[in-house]
Structures are given as structure tokens and as C-alpha cells.
mmCIF file of C-alpha atoms and ligand atoms in Angstrom:
data_model
loop_
_atom_site.group_PDB
_atom_site.id
_atom_site.type_symbol
_atom_site.label_atom_id
_atom_site.label_comp_id
_atom_site.label_asym_id
_atom_site.label_seq_id
_atom_site.Cartn_x
_atom_site.Cartn_y
_atom_site.Cartn_z
ATOM 1 C CA MET K 1 0.000 0.000 0.000
ATOM 2 C CA THR K 2 1.390 3.424 -0.984
ATOM 3 C CA GLY K 3 2.523 6.118 1.474
ATOM 4 C CA ASN K 4 2.024 5.931 5.215
ATOM 5 C CA TYR K 5 -1.305 4.170 5.118
ATOM 6 C CA PRO K 6 -2.298 3.245 8.691
ATOM 7 C CA SER K 7 -2.058 -0.524 8.293
ATOM 8 C CA ASP K 8 -2.434 -1.006 12.053
ATOM 9 C CA LEU K 9 -5.908 0.573 11.905
ATOM 10 C CA ARG K 10 -6.753 -1.483 8.828
ATOM 11 C CA ARG K 11 -5.837 -4.661 10.720
ATOM 12 C CA GLU K 12 -7.994 -3.596 13.681
ATOM 13 C CA VAL K 13 -10.899 -3.054 11.309
ATOM 14 C CA ASP K 14 -10.346 -6.467 9.722
ATOM 15 C CA ALA K 15 -10.455 -8.108 13.153
ATOM 16 C CA ALA K 16 -13.537 -6.147 14.247
ATOM 17 C CA LEU K 17 -15.420 -6.957 11.019
ATOM 18 C CA LYS K 18 -15.351 -10.626 12.006
ATOM 19 C CA THR K 19 -16.972 -9.873 15.349
ATOM 20 C CA TYR K 20 -19.940 -8.093 13.740
ATOM 21 C CA PHE K 21 -20.767 -10.790 11.253
ATOM 22 C CA PRO K 22 -24.348 -12.049 11.752
ATOM 23 C CA SER K 23 -25.022 -15.681 12.445
ATOM 24 C CA VAL K 24 -26.792 -16.955 9.361
ATOM 25 C CA ASP K 25 -29.480 -19.586 9.395
ATOM 26 C CA ARG K 26 -28.309 -22.788 7.729
ATOM 27 C CA GLN K 27 -31.486 -22.723 5.663
ATOM 28 C CA ALA K 28 -30.188 -19.576 3.960
ATOM 29 C CA GLY K 29 -27.700 -21.781 2.087
ATOM 30 C CA ASP K 30 -24.878 -19.856 0.438
ATOM 31 C CA LEU K 31 -26.095 -16.464 1.618
ATOM 32 C CA GLY K 32 -23.741 -16.235 4.615
ATOM 33 C CA ARG K 33 -20.784 -17.516 2.613
ATOM 34 C CA ALA K 34 -21.455 -14.948 -0.127
ATOM 35 C CA MET K 35 -21.663 -12.140 2.450
ATOM 36 C CA GLU K 36 -18.384 -13.249 4.026
ATOM 37 C CA TYR K 37 -16.803 -13.516 0.590
ATOM 38 C CA ALA K 38 -17.804 -9.956 -0.270
ATOM 39 C CA LEU K 39 -16.827 -8.556 3.109
ATOM 40 C CA TYR K 40 -13.577 -10.318 3.954
ATOM 41 C CA SER K 41 -11.869 -10.152 0.581
ATOM 42 C CA PRO K 42 -8.742 -8.008 0.862
ATOM 43 C CA GLY K 43 -9.867 -4.377 0.607
ATOM 44 C CA LYS K 44 -8.134 -1.264 1.867
ATOM 45 C CA ARG K 45 -10.833 -0.538 4.482
ATOM 46 C CA PHE K 46 -10.403 3.117 3.577
ATOM 47 C CA ARG K 47 -13.824 4.289 4.775
ATOM 48 C CA PRO K 48 -13.643 2.685 8.255
ATOM 49 C CA VAL K 49 -10.043 3.838 8.658
ATOM 50 C CA LEU K 50 -11.167 7.373 7.796
ATOM 51 C CA ALA K 51 -14.024 7.212 10.321
ATOM 52 C CA LEU K 52 -11.659 6.062 13.086
ATOM 53 C CA THR K 53 -9.069 8.705 12.148
ATOM 54 C CA ALA K 54 -11.750 11.404 12.225
ATOM 55 C CA ALA K 55 -12.853 10.289 15.703
ATOM 56 C CA SER K 56 -9.258 10.628 16.960
ATOM 57 C CA ALA K 57 -8.801 13.949 15.160
ATOM 58 C CA VAL K 58 -11.535 15.563 17.257
ATOM 59 C CA GLY K 59 -10.136 14.128 20.493
ATOM 60 C CA GLY K 60 -12.281 10.996 20.767
ATOM 61 C CA ARG K 61 -11.337 7.365 21.497
ATOM 62 C CA TYR K 62 -11.334 5.828 18.040
ATOM 63 C CA ARG K 63 -12.206 2.300 19.178
ATOM 64 C CA GLU K 64 -15.560 3.578 20.377
ATOM 65 C CA ALA K 65 -16.421 4.368 16.748
ATOM 66 C CA MET K 66 -15.582 0.844 15.566
ATOM 67 C CA PRO K 67 -19.175 -0.460 15.131
ATOM 68 C CA THR K 68 -20.090 2.407 12.807
ATOM 69 C CA ALA K 69 -16.743 2.184 10.989
ATOM 70 C CA CYS K 70 -17.468 -1.511 10.313
ATOM 71 C CA ALA K 71 -21.089 -0.822 9.371
ATOM 72 C CA ILE K 72 -19.821 1.572 6.683
ATOM 73 C CA GLU K 73 -17.585 -1.204 5.313
ATOM 74 C CA PHE K 74 -20.650 -3.512 5.195
ATOM 75 C CA ILE K 75 -22.388 -0.875 3.033
ATOM 76 C CA HIS K 76 -19.305 -0.478 0.861
ATOM 77 C CA ALA K 77 -19.132 -4.276 0.365
ATOM 78 C CA TYR K 78 -22.816 -4.304 -0.647
ATOM 79 C CA SER K 79 -22.254 -1.499 -3.151
ATOM 80 C CA LEU K 80 -19.306 -3.291 -4.768
ATOM 81 C CA THR K 81 -21.255 -6.558 -4.963
ATOM 82 C CA HIS K 82 -24.192 -4.898 -6.705
ATOM 83 C CA ASP K 83 -22.006 -2.658 -8.852
ATOM 84 C CA ASP K 84 -20.243 -5.734 -10.290
ATOM 85 C CA LEU K 85 -23.500 -7.432 -11.350
ATOM 86 C CA PRO K 86 -24.209 -8.045 -15.049
ATOM 87 C CA ALA K 87 -26.999 -5.440 -14.971
ATOM 88 C CA LEU K 88 -24.526 -2.808 -13.796
ATOM 89 C CA ASP K 89 -20.797 -2.950 -14.589
ATOM 90 C CA ASN K 90 -20.699 -6.686 -15.350
ATOM 91 C CA ASP K 91 -17.257 -7.131 -13.800
ATOM 92 C CA THR K 92 -15.732 -10.552 -13.211
ATOM 93 C CA LEU K 93 -12.769 -9.609 -11.012
ATOM 94 C CA ARG K 94 -12.756 -7.697 -7.720
ATOM 95 C CA ARG K 95 -9.970 -7.473 -5.126
ATOM 96 C CA GLY K 96 -8.052 -10.038 -7.166
ATOM 97 C CA ARG K 97 -10.838 -12.637 -6.973
ATOM 98 C CA PRO K 98 -13.863 -13.615 -9.039
ATOM 99 C CA THR K 99 -16.741 -11.266 -8.235
ATOM 100 C CA CYS K 100 -19.478 -12.407 -5.877
ATOM 101 C CA HIS K 101 -21.988 -13.250 -8.632
ATOM 102 C CA VAL K 102 -19.361 -15.211 -10.567
ATOM 103 C CA LYS K 103 -18.705 -17.295 -7.470
ATOM 104 C CA PHE K 104 -22.236 -17.638 -6.066
ATOM 105 C CA GLY K 105 -24.602 -16.726 -8.905
ATOM 106 C CA GLU K 106 -26.511 -13.512 -9.524
ATOM 107 C CA ASP K 107 -29.447 -14.363 -7.290
ATOM 108 C CA ILE K 108 -27.323 -14.999 -4.197
ATOM 109 C CA ALA K 109 -25.056 -12.003 -4.945
ATOM 110 C CA ILE K 110 -28.098 -9.704 -5.051
ATOM 111 C CA LEU K 111 -29.343 -11.089 -1.739
ATOM 112 C CA ALA K 112 -25.880 -10.900 -0.161
ATOM 113 C CA GLY K 113 -25.722 -7.198 -1.070
ATOM 114 C CA ASP K 114 -29.214 -6.604 0.337
ATOM 115 C CA ALA K 115 -28.340 -8.405 3.568
ATOM 116 C CA LEU K 116 -25.023 -6.545 3.984
ATOM 117 C CA LEU K 117 -26.842 -3.216 3.691
ATOM 118 C CA THR K 118 -29.478 -4.224 6.208
ATOM 119 C CA GLU K 119 -26.934 -5.661 8.660
ATOM 120 C CA ALA K 120 -25.050 -2.373 8.615
ATOM 121 C CA PHE K 121 -27.998 -0.652 10.267
ATOM 122 C CA ALA K 122 -28.424 -3.545 12.724
ATOM 123 C CA ILE K 123 -24.781 -3.114 13.807
ATOM 124 C CA ILE K 124 -25.292 0.591 14.444
ATOM 125 C CA VAL K 125 -28.462 0.223 16.490
ATOM 126 C CA ASN K 126 -27.276 -2.852 18.393
ATOM 127 C CA GLU K 127 -23.533 -2.311 18.848
ATOM 128 C CA GLN K 128 -22.892 1.410 18.541
ATOM 129 C CA LEU K 129 -25.423 2.173 21.263
ATOM 130 C CA GLU K 130 -23.193 0.197 23.660
ATOM 131 C CA THR K 131 -20.388 2.767 23.409
ATOM 132 C CA ALA K 132 -22.028 6.027 22.354
ATOM 133 C CA PRO K 133 -24.836 8.250 23.617
ATOM 134 C CA THR K 134 -28.183 7.852 21.846
ATOM 135 C CA GLU K 135 -28.112 11.316 20.251
ATOM 136 C CA ARG K 136 -24.769 10.586 18.602
ATOM 137 C CA VAL K 137 -26.061 7.254 17.295
ATOM 138 C CA ILE K 138 -29.109 8.976 15.839
ATOM 139 C CA GLY K 139 -26.771 11.504 14.212
ATOM 140 C CA VAL K 140 -24.813 8.638 12.682
ATOM 141 C CA LEU K 141 -28.001 6.969 11.386
ATOM 142 C CA LYS K 142 -29.044 10.219 9.723
ATOM 143 C CA GLU K 143 -25.670 10.590 8.023
ATOM 144 C CA ILE K 144 -25.441 7.010 6.804
ATOM 145 C CA SER K 145 -29.019 6.621 5.617
ATOM 146 C CA LYS K 146 -28.651 9.844 3.609
ATOM 147 C CA ALA K 147 -25.254 8.874 2.175
ATOM 148 C CA ALA K 148 -26.302 5.369 1.123
ATOM 149 C CA GLY K 149 -29.638 6.242 -0.475
ATOM 150 C CA ILE K 150 -31.179 8.376 -3.194
ATOM 151 C CA LYS K 151 -29.518 11.555 -1.901
ATOM 152 C CA GLY K 152 -26.137 9.840 -1.940
ATOM 153 C CA MET K 153 -24.600 6.690 -3.360
ATOM 154 C CA VAL K 154 -27.631 5.116 -5.074
ATOM 155 C CA GLY K 155 -28.748 8.496 -6.481
ATOM 156 C CA GLY K 156 -25.262 9.107 -7.906
ATOM 157 C CA GLN K 157 -25.165 5.621 -9.371
ATOM 158 C CA ALA K 158 -28.570 6.202 -11.021
ATOM 159 C CA VAL K 159 -27.340 9.367 -12.761
ATOM 160 C CA ASP K 160 -24.211 7.487 -13.844
ATOM 161 C CA ILE K 161 -26.402 4.806 -15.453
ATOM 162 C CA ILE K 162 -28.795 7.301 -17.058
ATOM 163 C CA GLU K 163 -25.879 9.226 -18.578
ATOM 164 C CA THR K 164 -24.042 6.137 -19.838
ATOM 165 C CA GLY K 165 -23.009 6.487 -23.471
ATOM 166 C CA GLN K 166 -23.490 10.246 -23.415
ATOM 167 C CA GLU K 167 -21.032 13.099 -23.150
ATOM 168 C CA MET K 168 -21.542 14.396 -19.594
ATOM 169 C CA ASP K 169 -20.520 17.951 -18.774
ATOM 170 C CA LEU K 170 -17.955 18.176 -15.986
ATOM 171 C CA GLU K 171 -20.548 19.515 -13.538
ATOM 172 C CA THR K 172 -22.722 16.392 -13.987
ATOM 173 C CA LEU K 173 -19.667 14.175 -13.749
ATOM 174 C CA ARG K 174 -18.689 15.884 -10.522
ATOM 175 C CA PHE K 175 -22.240 15.324 -9.201
ATOM 176 C CA VAL K 176 -21.962 11.601 -10.031
ATOM 177 C CA HIS K 177 -18.574 11.269 -8.308
ATOM 178 C CA GLU K 178 -19.588 13.269 -5.252
ATOM 179 C CA HIS K 179 -22.669 11.102 -4.783
ATOM 180 C CA LYS K 180 -21.740 7.642 -6.067
ATOM 181 C CA THR K 181 -18.411 7.514 -4.239
ATOM 182 C CA GLY K 182 -18.018 10.728 -2.272
ATOM 183 C CA ALA K 183 -21.162 10.527 -0.143
ATOM 184 C CA LEU K 184 -20.116 7.422 1.808
ATOM 185 C CA ILE K 185 -16.572 8.746 2.281
ATOM 186 C CA GLU K 186 -17.940 12.078 3.489
ATOM 187 C CA ALA K 187 -20.325 10.235 5.842
ATOM 188 C CA ALA K 188 -17.411 8.202 7.245
ATOM 189 C CA ALA K 189 -15.590 11.418 8.148
ATOM 190 C CA ARG K 190 -18.709 13.056 9.616
ATOM 191 C CA CYS K 191 -19.675 9.938 11.622
ATOM 192 C CA GLY K 192 -16.164 9.710 13.056
ATOM 193 C CA ALA K 193 -16.384 13.344 14.134
ATOM 194 C CA ILE K 194 -19.837 12.818 15.668
ATOM 195 C CA LEU K 195 -18.803 9.701 17.607
ATOM 196 C CA GLY K 196 -15.531 11.314 18.706
ATOM 197 C CA GLY K 197 -17.566 14.032 20.379
ATOM 198 C CA GLY K 198 -16.616 16.768 17.912
ATOM 199 C CA THR K 199 -18.263 20.172 17.958
ATOM 200 C CA LYS K 200 -20.612 21.286 15.167
ATOM 201 C CA GLN K 201 -17.653 23.121 13.652
ATOM 202 C CA ASP K 202 -15.510 19.949 13.789
ATOM 203 C CA ILE K 203 -18.251 17.909 12.100
ATOM 204 C CA GLU K 204 -18.612 20.467 9.301
ATOM 205 C CA ALA K 205 -14.829 20.701 8.846
ATOM 206 C CA LEU K 206 -14.530 16.904 8.670
ATOM 207 C CA GLY K 207 -17.528 16.773 6.297
ATOM 208 C CA GLY K 208 -15.882 19.235 3.908
ATOM 209 C CA PHE K 209 -12.646 17.282 4.129
ATOM 210 C CA GLY K 210 -14.415 13.964 3.453
ATOM 211 C CA LYS K 211 -16.381 15.399 0.531
ATOM 212 C CA ARG K 212 -13.213 16.565 -1.231
ATOM 213 C CA LEU K 213 -11.425 13.334 -0.372
ATOM 214 C CA GLY K 214 -14.325 11.355 -1.880
ATOM 215 C CA LEU K 215 -14.247 13.332 -5.109
ATOM 216 C CA ALA K 216 -10.476 12.910 -5.436
ATOM 217 C CA PHE K 217 -10.797 9.202 -4.547
ATOM 218 C CA GLN K 218 -13.068 8.599 -7.545
ATOM 219 C CA MET K 219 -10.915 10.761 -9.859
ATOM 220 C CA VAL K 220 -7.933 8.571 -8.959
ATOM 221 C CA ASP K 221 -10.081 5.447 -9.384
ATOM 222 C CA ASP K 222 -10.870 6.560 -12.946
ATOM 223 C CA ILE K 223 -7.175 7.158 -13.629
ATOM 224 C CA LEU K 224 -6.298 3.685 -12.305
ATOM 225 C CA ASP K 225 -8.927 2.179 -14.606
ATOM 226 C CA VAL K 226 -6.925 3.616 -17.515
ATOM 227 C CA ALA K 227 -3.352 3.615 -16.251
ATOM 228 C CA GLY K 228 -3.313 0.949 -13.504
ATOM 229 C CA SER K 229 -2.538 -2.754 -13.737
ATOM 230 C CA VAL K 230 -4.835 -5.709 -13.026
ATOM 231 C CA GLU K 231 -2.315 -7.031 -10.471
ATOM 232 C CA SER K 232 -2.257 -3.790 -8.548
ATOM 233 C CA ILE K 233 -5.952 -2.775 -8.606
ATOM 234 C CA GLY K 234 -7.267 -6.344 -8.370
ATOM 235 C CA LYS K 235 -9.927 -5.711 -11.016
ATOM 236 C CA ASN K 236 -10.011 -5.577 -14.788
ATOM 237 C CA VAL K 237 -8.672 -2.355 -16.307
ATOM 238 C CA GLY K 238 -10.555 -0.514 -19.038
ATOM 239 C CA SER K 239 -13.929 -1.301 -17.478
ATOM 240 C CA ASP K 240 -15.192 2.307 -17.835
ATOM 241 C CA ARG K 241 -14.347 2.407 -21.527
ATOM 242 C CA GLU K 242 -15.906 -1.013 -22.077
ATOM 243 C CA ASN K 243 -19.071 0.126 -20.309
ATOM 244 C CA ASN K 244 -19.136 3.382 -22.272
ATOM 245 C CA LYS K 245 -18.769 5.410 -19.063
ATOM 246 C CA MET K 246 -17.458 8.935 -19.224
ATOM 247 C CA THR K 247 -14.917 9.748 -16.492
ATOM 248 C CA PHE K 248 -12.623 12.672 -15.733
ATOM 249 C CA ALA K 249 -9.789 10.628 -17.240
ATOM 250 C CA SER K 250 -11.661 10.162 -20.532
ATOM 251 C CA GLY K 251 -13.158 13.676 -20.481
ATOM 252 C CA VAL K 252 -10.109 15.828 -19.753
ATOM 253 C CA GLY K 253 -7.270 13.301 -20.047
ATOM 254 C CA VAL K 254 -5.208 11.474 -17.448
ATOM 255 C CA GLU K 255 -2.733 14.296 -16.813
ATOM 256 C CA GLU K 256 -5.380 16.969 -16.311
ATOM 257 C CA SER K 257 -7.515 14.729 -14.114
ATOM 258 C CA ARG K 258 -4.434 13.932 -12.010
ATOM 259 C CA ARG K 259 -3.874 17.670 -11.614
ATOM 260 C CA MET K 260 -7.535 18.172 -10.644
ATOM 261 C CA ALA K 261 -7.339 15.337 -8.103
ATOM 262 C CA GLN K 262 -4.187 16.885 -6.580
ATOM 263 C CA GLU K 263 -5.915 20.276 -6.436
ATOM 264 C CA THR K 264 -8.921 18.700 -4.708
ATOM 265 C CA ILE K 265 -6.659 17.030 -2.139
ATOM 266 C CA ASP K 266 -4.840 20.321 -1.513
ATOM 267 C CA GLU K 267 -8.217 21.993 -0.944
ATOM 268 C CA ALA K 268 -9.235 19.194 1.444
ATOM 269 C CA ILE K 269 -6.126 19.751 3.558
ATOM 270 C CA ALA K 270 -6.353 23.545 3.379
ATOM 271 C CA GLY K 271 -10.025 23.355 4.390
ATOM 272 C CA LEU K 272 -9.094 21.793 7.733
ATOM 273 C CA ASP K 273 -7.627 25.219 8.445
ATOM 274 C CA GLY K 274 -6.709 24.708 12.075
ATOM 275 C CA SER K 275 -10.351 23.940 12.933
ATOM 276 C CA VAL K 276 -9.601 20.313 13.876
ATOM 277 C CA SER K 277 -7.107 19.768 16.693
ATOM 278 C CA ASP K 278 -5.172 16.693 15.497
ATOM 279 C CA GLN K 279 -4.786 16.733 11.720
ATOM 280 C CA ASP K 280 -1.778 14.481 11.095
ATOM 281 C CA GLY K 281 -3.710 11.241 10.522
ATOM 282 C CA LEU K 282 -6.175 13.005 8.214
ATOM 283 C CA ILE K 283 -3.381 14.540 6.155
ATOM 284 C CA GLU K 284 -1.704 11.120 5.801
ATOM 285 C CA LEU K 285 -4.973 9.708 4.448
ATOM 286 C CA ALA K 286 -5.346 12.601 2.007
ATOM 287 C CA ARG K 287 -1.806 11.968 0.728
ATOM 288 C CA PHE K 288 -2.600 8.273 0.434
ATOM 289 C CA VAL K 289 -5.617 9.018 -1.799
ATOM 290 C CA ILE K 290 -3.544 10.937 -4.347
ATOM 291 C CA GLY K 291 -0.639 8.485 -4.322
ATOM 292 C CA ARG K 292 -2.583 5.255 -4.275
ATOM 293 C CA THR K 293 -1.913 2.594 -6.878
ATOM 294 C CA SER K 294 -4.539 0.111 -5.675
HETATM 295 C C1 LIG N 1 -28.771 -1.029 -5.935
HETATM 296 C C2 LIG N 1 -28.553 -2.463 -8.024
HETATM 297 C C3 LIG N 1 -27.995 -1.488 -7.079
HETATM 298 C C4 LIG N 1 -26.761 -1.043 -7.287
HETATM 299 C C5 LIG N 1 -26.110 -0.077 -6.456
HETATM 300 C C6 LIG N 1 -24.682 1.631 -4.941
HETATM 301 C C7 LIG N 1 -24.073 1.001 -6.083
HETATM 302 C C8 LIG N 1 -24.701 -0.128 -6.748
HETATM 303 C C9 LIG N 1 -22.937 1.397 -6.571
HETATM 304 C C10 LIG N 1 -22.214 2.533 -6.021
HETATM 305 C C11 LIG N 1 -21.058 2.806 -6.882
HETATM 306 C C12 LIG N 1 -19.799 2.351 -6.264
HETATM 307 C C13 LIG N 1 -19.526 0.891 -6.191
HETATM 308 C C14 LIG N 1 -18.963 3.267 -5.827
HETATM 309 C C15 LIG N 1 -17.655 2.957 -5.236
HETATM 310 C C16 LIG N 1 -16.573 3.286 -6.199
HETATM 311 C C17 LIG N 1 -15.221 2.899 -5.731
HETATM 312 C C18 LIG N 1 -14.157 3.912 -5.832
HETATM 313 C C19 LIG N 1 -14.950 1.671 -5.305
HETATM 314 C C20 LIG N 1 -13.618 1.169 -4.867
HETATM 315 O O1 LIG N 1 -13.388 1.506 -3.532
HETATM 316 P P1 LIG N 1 -12.014 1.068 -2.827
HETATM 317 O O2 LIG N 1 -10.854 1.463 -3.707
HETATM 318 O O3 LIG N 1 -12.128 -0.502 -2.835
HETATM 319 O O4 LIG N 1 -12.004 1.603 -1.454
HETATM 320 P P2 LIG N 1 -11.556 -1.586 -1.798
HETATM 321 O O5 LIG N 1 -11.579 -2.867 -2.576
HETATM 322 O O6 LIG N 1 -10.170 -1.193 -1.389
HETATM 323 O O7 LIG N 1 -12.505 -1.596 -0.644
#
């Protein structure tokens, strides 16, 4: 992993994810195995790591935010599982392995995604309430339900689908990126700040940071789809072109989109502007986003 990515936090998230896995009725057949497959395959755990880092940045104890951090990874795993389906991107490789529907069939992959999304909310209401005051947990539920739904990830994905095959203007493309990918990353930062006991100003500062990070994250993702390698990104390259998807990389070129991503990261860091007490971990994550190769 490039740069000073906090691998210790990633390992803690990996361990915690196992503890939140639901017991699955044997009658549900492959469902549990498909959920585990989607969840435990080797991802970066960027969103949970960001949530934990945000909790520390505002002076909180990061481990107390672990249930929500893991719940966000459950939602991320659902979104990848559904995004790979034949009706969407029709991808066969994810995190260096066959995609969930290739391994378990489309029907089970759809259900595994549905169940991962639902379990995420069960983790928050059952586990997060053990370590955080009710009003903070309600704040987290508001953030995550908005980020995952029509006003966030699914809404952004819908516009992406509707616009497929057409020349999008950069404003629409930015909308797609900020919603499809950015919303969950922004929510991770905001939830970390909420659970860490941040002030309103902290939460807004972390939200602005997360929003810019999310936009840059997707810009870099588009670049990697053109200029990355299968070995490094663990998925097939050229998927956007194959699916007729416009991206910043195809719209303005790889060099210009790299410059725009760097500018967005610089703005994210500048936007913290002394308003958050401990910024080092956040800045490391921002640098990771621009330098990442996987
Ligand atoms: C409801 C049918 C249906 C589909 C929804 C919500 C959705 C499908 C798709 C959202 C789009 C999406 C998958 C956005 C995420 C884009 C992205 C940059 C993924 C890669 O994230 P990384 O690099 O992956 O963090 P790892 O593997 O490291 O976790």
C-alpha cells in the first residue's frame, strides 16, 4: 500500500469486522458464505479507517467508533457486490478474486448485497449504542441513511447509469462522483467526528474534508482504470471504456484529471484550516488518496 497508510488501523478493522458478522441460518444456504466472501476479501478498508481517524482527530477514542466504521464497510461491500452485477458494470474480477456473482450466482449475490446493507444498520443500532450516547447514534443513522440512499450513493449511481453512453458535462460528472463515491466517504468522516464528540464546527470541517477526499478518490479510481494494472488494482482495467462510461480521465485526459485530483486534495487539507485539533492522521490519508496505486 502506498505512502504511510495506517495498516495497524486497517488490521484492527479487519479483526472487528469478524466480530460483527451475523449468524446466518443454515437454511439460507450460500447467503452467509457470499456475504463473508464480499466482506472479507482483501480491501483497503479506507472508509472505516477514515471514520476512526476522524474520531481521533476531534479528540475521541477511536475504538468507540468501531461499530459504525465496520457498518460503513458492510455498506461499501454491498455497493461493490451490486455494482459488479451483469446489470450494472458486469465485472468478473474484484480485489483479485472472481466477483461475488461469478462465485455464487446472480441471485445470491443480489441477496448478499441486500443483507449486507441491512446488517449495517443492525450493527449501528445494536452495537454502537453500547459505546455512544443515543443522540450521537441517531446523528450517525441520519448521516449514513442519507449517504447510502437516493440523496447519496444510489442516487449518484442512477445518474451514472442514465448518462451512460453520453457526453456528460464536468458539472454532472462531478455530481456523479460526489454522490456515487463521495457521499459514503464524506459520511465516514462526519460519523467519526460525531462519535468522537466533535463540535458542530468539527463535524462540518470533517464533512468538507471527506467530501473533497471522496471526489479525489473517484478521480484517482478513474485514472487507475486507464493507467493501472490488473495485479495492482485487483480488477479488470478498461472497465469504464468497455461500459461506455465517461470519467474525468476520458473527459479531460489522465494528466489533467491527475492535476484536478491533486488540487482537490490540496483543498481538502487547506479546508481543515486549524479547525480540527489533530490533523496528522487526516493529512496522511489525504496523501494516500492521491498516491494510491490500488
Ligand atoms: C442497488 C442495483 C444497485 C446497485 C447499487 C450503490 C451502487 C450499486 C454502486 C455505487 C457505486 C460504487 C460501487 C462506488 C464505489 C466506487 C469505488 C471507488 C470503489 C472502490 O473503492 P475502494 O478502492 O475498494 O475503497 P476496496 O476494494 O479497497 O474496498
